[in-house]
CSV table of C-alpha atoms and ligand atoms in Angstrom, one decimal:
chain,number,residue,atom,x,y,z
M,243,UNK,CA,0.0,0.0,0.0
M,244,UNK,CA,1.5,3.3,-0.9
M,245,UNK,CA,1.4,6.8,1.1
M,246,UNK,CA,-1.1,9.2,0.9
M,247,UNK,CA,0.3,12.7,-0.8
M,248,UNK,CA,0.0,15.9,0.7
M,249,UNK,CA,-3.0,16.9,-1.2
M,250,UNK,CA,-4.9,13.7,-1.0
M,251,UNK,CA,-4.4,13.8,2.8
M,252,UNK,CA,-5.5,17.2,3.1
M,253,UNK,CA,-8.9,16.5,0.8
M,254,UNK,CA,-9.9,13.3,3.2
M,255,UNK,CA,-8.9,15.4,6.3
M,256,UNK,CA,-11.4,17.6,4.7
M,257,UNK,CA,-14.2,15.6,4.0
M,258,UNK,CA,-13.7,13.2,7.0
M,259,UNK,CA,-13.3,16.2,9.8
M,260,UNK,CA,-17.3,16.6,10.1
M,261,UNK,CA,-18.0,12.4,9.7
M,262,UNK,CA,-19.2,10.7,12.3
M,263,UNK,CA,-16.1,8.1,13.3
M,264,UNK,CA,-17.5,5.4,11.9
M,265,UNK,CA,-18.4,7.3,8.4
M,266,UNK,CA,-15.2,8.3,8.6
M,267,UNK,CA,-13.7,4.9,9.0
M,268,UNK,CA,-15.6,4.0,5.8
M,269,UNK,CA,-14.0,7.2,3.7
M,270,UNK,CA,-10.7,6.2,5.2
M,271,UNK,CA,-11.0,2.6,3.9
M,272,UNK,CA,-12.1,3.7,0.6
M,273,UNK,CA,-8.9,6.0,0.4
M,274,UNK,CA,-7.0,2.9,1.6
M,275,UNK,CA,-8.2,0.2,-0.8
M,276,UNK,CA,-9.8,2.2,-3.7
M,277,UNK,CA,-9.5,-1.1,-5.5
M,278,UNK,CA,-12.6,-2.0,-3.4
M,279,UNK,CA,-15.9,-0.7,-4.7
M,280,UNK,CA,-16.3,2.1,-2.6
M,281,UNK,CA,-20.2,1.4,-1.9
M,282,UNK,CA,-19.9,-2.1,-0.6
M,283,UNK,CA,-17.2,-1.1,2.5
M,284,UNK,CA,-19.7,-0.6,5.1
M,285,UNK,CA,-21.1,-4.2,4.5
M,286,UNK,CA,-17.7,-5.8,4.8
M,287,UNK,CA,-16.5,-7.8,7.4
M,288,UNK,CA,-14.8,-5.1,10.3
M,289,UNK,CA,-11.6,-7.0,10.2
M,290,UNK,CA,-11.1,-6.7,6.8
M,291,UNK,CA,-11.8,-2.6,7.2
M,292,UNK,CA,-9.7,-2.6,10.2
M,293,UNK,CA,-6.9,-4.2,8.4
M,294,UNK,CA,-7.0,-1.6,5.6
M,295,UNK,CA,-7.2,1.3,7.9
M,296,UNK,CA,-3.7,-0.1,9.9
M,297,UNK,CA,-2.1,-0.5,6.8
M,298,UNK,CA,-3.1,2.5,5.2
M,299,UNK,CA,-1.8,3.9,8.5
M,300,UNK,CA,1.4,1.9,8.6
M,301,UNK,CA,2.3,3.3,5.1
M,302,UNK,CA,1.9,6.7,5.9
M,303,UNK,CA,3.0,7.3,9.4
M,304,UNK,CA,5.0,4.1,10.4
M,305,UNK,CA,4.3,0.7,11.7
M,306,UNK,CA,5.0,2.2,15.4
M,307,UNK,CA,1.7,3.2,17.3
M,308,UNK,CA,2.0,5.3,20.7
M,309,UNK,CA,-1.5,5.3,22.5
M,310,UNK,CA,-2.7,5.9,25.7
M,311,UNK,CA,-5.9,4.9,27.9
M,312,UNK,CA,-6.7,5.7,31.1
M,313,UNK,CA,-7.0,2.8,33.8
M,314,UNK,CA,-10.4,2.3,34.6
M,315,UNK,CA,-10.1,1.5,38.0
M,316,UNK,CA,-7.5,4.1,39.1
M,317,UNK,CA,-7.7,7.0,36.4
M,318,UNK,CA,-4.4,6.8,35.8
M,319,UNK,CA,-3.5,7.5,32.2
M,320,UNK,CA,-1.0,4.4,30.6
M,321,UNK,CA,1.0,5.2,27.6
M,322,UNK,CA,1.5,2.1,25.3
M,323,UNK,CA,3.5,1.6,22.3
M,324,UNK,CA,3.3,-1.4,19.6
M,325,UNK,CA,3.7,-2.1,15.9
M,326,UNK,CA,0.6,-2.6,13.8
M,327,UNK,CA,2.1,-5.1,11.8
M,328,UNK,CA,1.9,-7.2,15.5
M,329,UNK,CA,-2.0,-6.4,14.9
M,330,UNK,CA,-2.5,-7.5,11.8
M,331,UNK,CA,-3.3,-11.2,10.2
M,332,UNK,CA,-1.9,-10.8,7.0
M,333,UNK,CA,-4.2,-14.1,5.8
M,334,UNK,CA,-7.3,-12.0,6.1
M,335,UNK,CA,-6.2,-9.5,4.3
M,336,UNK,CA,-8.1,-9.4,1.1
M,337,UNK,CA,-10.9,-11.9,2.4
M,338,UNK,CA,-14.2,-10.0,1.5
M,339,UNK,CA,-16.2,-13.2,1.0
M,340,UNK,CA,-19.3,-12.8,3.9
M,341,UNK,CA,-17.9,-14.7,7.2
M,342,UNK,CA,-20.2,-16.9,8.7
M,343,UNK,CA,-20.5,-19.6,11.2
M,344,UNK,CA,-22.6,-22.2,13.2
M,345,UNK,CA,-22.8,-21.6,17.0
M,346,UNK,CA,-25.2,-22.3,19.7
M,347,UNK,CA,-27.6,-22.9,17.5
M,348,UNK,CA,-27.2,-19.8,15.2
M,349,UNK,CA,-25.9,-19.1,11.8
M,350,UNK,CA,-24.1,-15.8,12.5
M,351,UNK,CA,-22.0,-13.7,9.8
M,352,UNK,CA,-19.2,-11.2,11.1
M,353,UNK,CA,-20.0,-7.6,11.7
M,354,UNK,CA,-20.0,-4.8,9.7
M,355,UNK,CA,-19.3,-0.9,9.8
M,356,UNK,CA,-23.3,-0.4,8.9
M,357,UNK,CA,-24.1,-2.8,11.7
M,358,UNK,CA,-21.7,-0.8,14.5
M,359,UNK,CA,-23.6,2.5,12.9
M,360,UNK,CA,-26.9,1.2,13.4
M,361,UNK,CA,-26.9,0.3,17.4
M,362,UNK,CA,-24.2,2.7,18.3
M,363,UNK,CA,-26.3,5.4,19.4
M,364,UNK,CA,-27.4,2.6,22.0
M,365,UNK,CA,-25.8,3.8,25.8
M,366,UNK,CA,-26.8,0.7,26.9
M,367,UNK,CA,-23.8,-1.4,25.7
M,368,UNK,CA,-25.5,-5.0,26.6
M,369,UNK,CA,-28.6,-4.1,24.7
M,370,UNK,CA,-26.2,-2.6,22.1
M,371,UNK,CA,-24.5,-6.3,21.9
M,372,UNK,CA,-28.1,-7.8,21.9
M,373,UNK,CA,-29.1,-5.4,19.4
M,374,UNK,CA,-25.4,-6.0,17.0
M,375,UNK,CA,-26.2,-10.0,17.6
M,376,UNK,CA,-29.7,-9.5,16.4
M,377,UNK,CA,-28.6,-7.7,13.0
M,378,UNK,CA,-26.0,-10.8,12.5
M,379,UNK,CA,-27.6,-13.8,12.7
M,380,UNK,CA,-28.6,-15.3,9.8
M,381,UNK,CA,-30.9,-18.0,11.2
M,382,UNK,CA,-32.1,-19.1,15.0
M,383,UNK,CA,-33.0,-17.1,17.9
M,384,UNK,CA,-30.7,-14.7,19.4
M,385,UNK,CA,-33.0,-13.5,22.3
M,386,UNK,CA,-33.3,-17.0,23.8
M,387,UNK,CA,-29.7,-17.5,24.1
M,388,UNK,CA,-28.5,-17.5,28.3
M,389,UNK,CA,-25.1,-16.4,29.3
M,390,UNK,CA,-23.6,-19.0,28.6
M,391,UNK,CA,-24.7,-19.4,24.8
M,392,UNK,CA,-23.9,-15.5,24.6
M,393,UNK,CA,-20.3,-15.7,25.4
M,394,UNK,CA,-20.2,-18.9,23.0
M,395,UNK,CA,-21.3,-16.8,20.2
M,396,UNK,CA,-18.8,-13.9,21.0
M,397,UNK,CA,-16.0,-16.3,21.0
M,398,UNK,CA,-17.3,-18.0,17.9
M,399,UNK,CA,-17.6,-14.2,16.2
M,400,UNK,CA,-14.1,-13.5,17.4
M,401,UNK,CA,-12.7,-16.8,16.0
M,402,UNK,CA,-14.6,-15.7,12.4
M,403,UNK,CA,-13.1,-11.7,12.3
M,404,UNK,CA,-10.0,-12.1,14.7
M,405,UNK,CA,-9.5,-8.6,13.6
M,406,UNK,CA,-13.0,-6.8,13.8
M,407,UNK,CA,-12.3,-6.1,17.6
M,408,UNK,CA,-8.6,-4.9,18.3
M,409,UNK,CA,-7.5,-5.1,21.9
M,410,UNK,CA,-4.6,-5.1,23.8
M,411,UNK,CA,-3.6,-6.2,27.4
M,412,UNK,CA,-2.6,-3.3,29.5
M,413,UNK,CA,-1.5,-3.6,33.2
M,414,UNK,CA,-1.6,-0.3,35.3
M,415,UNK,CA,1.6,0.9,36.7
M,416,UNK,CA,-0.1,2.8,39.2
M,417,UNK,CA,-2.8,0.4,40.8
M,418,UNK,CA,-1.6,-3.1,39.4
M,419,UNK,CA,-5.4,-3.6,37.5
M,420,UNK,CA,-5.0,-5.9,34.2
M,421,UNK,CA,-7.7,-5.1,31.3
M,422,UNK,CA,-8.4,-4.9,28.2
M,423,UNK,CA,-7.5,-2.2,26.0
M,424,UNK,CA,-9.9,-1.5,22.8
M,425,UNK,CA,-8.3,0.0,20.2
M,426,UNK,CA,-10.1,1.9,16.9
M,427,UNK,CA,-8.3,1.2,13.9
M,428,UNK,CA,-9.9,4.1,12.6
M,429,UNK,CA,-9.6,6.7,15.1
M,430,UNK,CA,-5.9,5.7,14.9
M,431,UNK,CA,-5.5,6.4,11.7
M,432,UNK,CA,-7.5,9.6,12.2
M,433,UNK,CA,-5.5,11.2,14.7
M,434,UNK,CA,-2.6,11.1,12.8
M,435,UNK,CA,-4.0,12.2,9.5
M,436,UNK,CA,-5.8,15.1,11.6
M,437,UNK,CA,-2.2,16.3,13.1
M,438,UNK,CA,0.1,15.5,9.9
M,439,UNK,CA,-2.9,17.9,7.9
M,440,UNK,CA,-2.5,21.0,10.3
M,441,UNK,CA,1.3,20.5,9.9
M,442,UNK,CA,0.7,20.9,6.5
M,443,UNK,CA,-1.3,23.7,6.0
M,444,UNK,CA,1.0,25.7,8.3
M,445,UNK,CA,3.8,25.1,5.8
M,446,UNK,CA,1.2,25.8,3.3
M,447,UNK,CA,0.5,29.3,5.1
M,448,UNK,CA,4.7,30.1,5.3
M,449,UNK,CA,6.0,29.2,2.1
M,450,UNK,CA,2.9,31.0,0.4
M,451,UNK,CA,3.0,33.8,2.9
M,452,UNK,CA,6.8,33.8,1.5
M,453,UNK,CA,6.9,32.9,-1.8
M,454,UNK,CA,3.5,33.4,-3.2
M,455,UNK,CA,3.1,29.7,-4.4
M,456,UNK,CA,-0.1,28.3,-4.8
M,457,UNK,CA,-1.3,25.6,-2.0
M,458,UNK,CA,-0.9,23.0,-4.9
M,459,UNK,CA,2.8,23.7,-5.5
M,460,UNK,CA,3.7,23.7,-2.4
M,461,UNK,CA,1.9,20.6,-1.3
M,462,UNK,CA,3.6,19.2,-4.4
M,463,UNK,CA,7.6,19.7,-3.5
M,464,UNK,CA,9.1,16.6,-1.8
M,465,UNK,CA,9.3,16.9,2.5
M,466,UNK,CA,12.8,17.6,2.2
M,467,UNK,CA,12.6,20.5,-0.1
M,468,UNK,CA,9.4,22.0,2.2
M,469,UNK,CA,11.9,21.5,4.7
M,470,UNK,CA,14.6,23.4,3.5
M,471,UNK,CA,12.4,26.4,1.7
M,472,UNK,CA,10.6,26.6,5.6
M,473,UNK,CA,14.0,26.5,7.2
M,474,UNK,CA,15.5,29.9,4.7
M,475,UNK,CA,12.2,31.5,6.0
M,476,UNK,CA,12.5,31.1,9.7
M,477,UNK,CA,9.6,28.7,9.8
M,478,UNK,CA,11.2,25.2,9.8
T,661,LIG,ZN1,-4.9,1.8,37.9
């Protein structure tokens, strides 16, 4: 997967900046994969998106991804660093095909960017996961599963999109509590494309502001010449 240029990253900043995240996840895929037809991203499975969204990042900004989350039983705020490579299953790659599987009883398919979209307005998260279950099985009843059968049909889910739900195991240094970390493929992506896109348009303002080139020249010199032009006007 190649990088995004200046000007592309400054158009999907752009047109992603007033997106709902996971709208934006779906514009981000599109620019990552545009040999996917744009329309049928929402419907894929998550892992797949998720995939194209750490690689697209990976490309642009490095395999190295410094995060932070905030202990939940302490507050305390834990810094993290890992590769995204380490997150990635390179065999599910380009796997679009509909996932499904058998599992207490139901026939369930992997879920999709529409389906987060369509019960995350939900604050109730258990009748959120009711709800996302609901949209995803394909045959059987859902609402007469117990506990038991529930946590069958995450693991079977899991086992079917290993990358549709991203997490990483994060002990507190403070407090000593072990959790889960869930981490968004796309908001990662985002937050870099969001900080690397006001760089840019602050060298865009100085060599402009200096040399009265157009945003479209500037955007098009290489980094190290921007570099150098900033530097010989006191902006580098
Ligand atoms: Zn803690």
């Amino acid at each position: 997967m190649r990088a995004l240029t200046g000007s592309e990253l400054l158009s999907l900043w752009e047109h992603g900046a007033s997106r709902h995240a996971l709208d934006r996840s779906a514009l981000l895929a599109a620019a990552a994969r545009p040999d996917w037809p744009a329309e049928a991203i929402a419907d894929l499975p998550l892992g797949a998106v998720n995939a194209s969204l750490l690689q697209l990042r990976a490309a642009c900004f490095g395999a190295r991804i410094d995060g932070h989350a905030d202990c939940p039983r302490c507050g305390q705020r834990l810094a993290f660093a890992l590769d995204a490579r380490e997150l990635l299953a390179p065999a599910h790659d380009d796997d679009l095909t509909p996932r499904e599987a058998e599992v207490a009883g139901l026939r369930v398919r992997a879920p999709s960017l529409r389906d987060l979209a369509a019960v995350a307005a939900d604050a109730d998260a258990e009748r959120a996961a009711r709800e996302l279950l609901a949209r995803c099985t394909l045959a059987g009843d859902a609402a007469r599963l117990d506990e038991a059968a529930l946590r069958a049909v995450e693991e079977g889910l899991d086992a079917l999109d290993p990358q549709a739900d991203l997490a990483l195991a994060l002990q507190c240094v403070a407090c000593g509590h072990a959790d889960l970390v869930q981490l968004d493929a796309g908001q990662l992506l985002w937050e870099e494309i969001e900080a690397r896109a006001l760089v840019l348009l602050r060298e865009v303002h100085h060599l402009a502001s200096a040399y009265g080139w157009s945003e479209a020249q500037i955007l098009a010199l290489t980094p190290a010449r921007r570099a150098s032009y900033l530097a010989m006007v006191g902006a580098a």
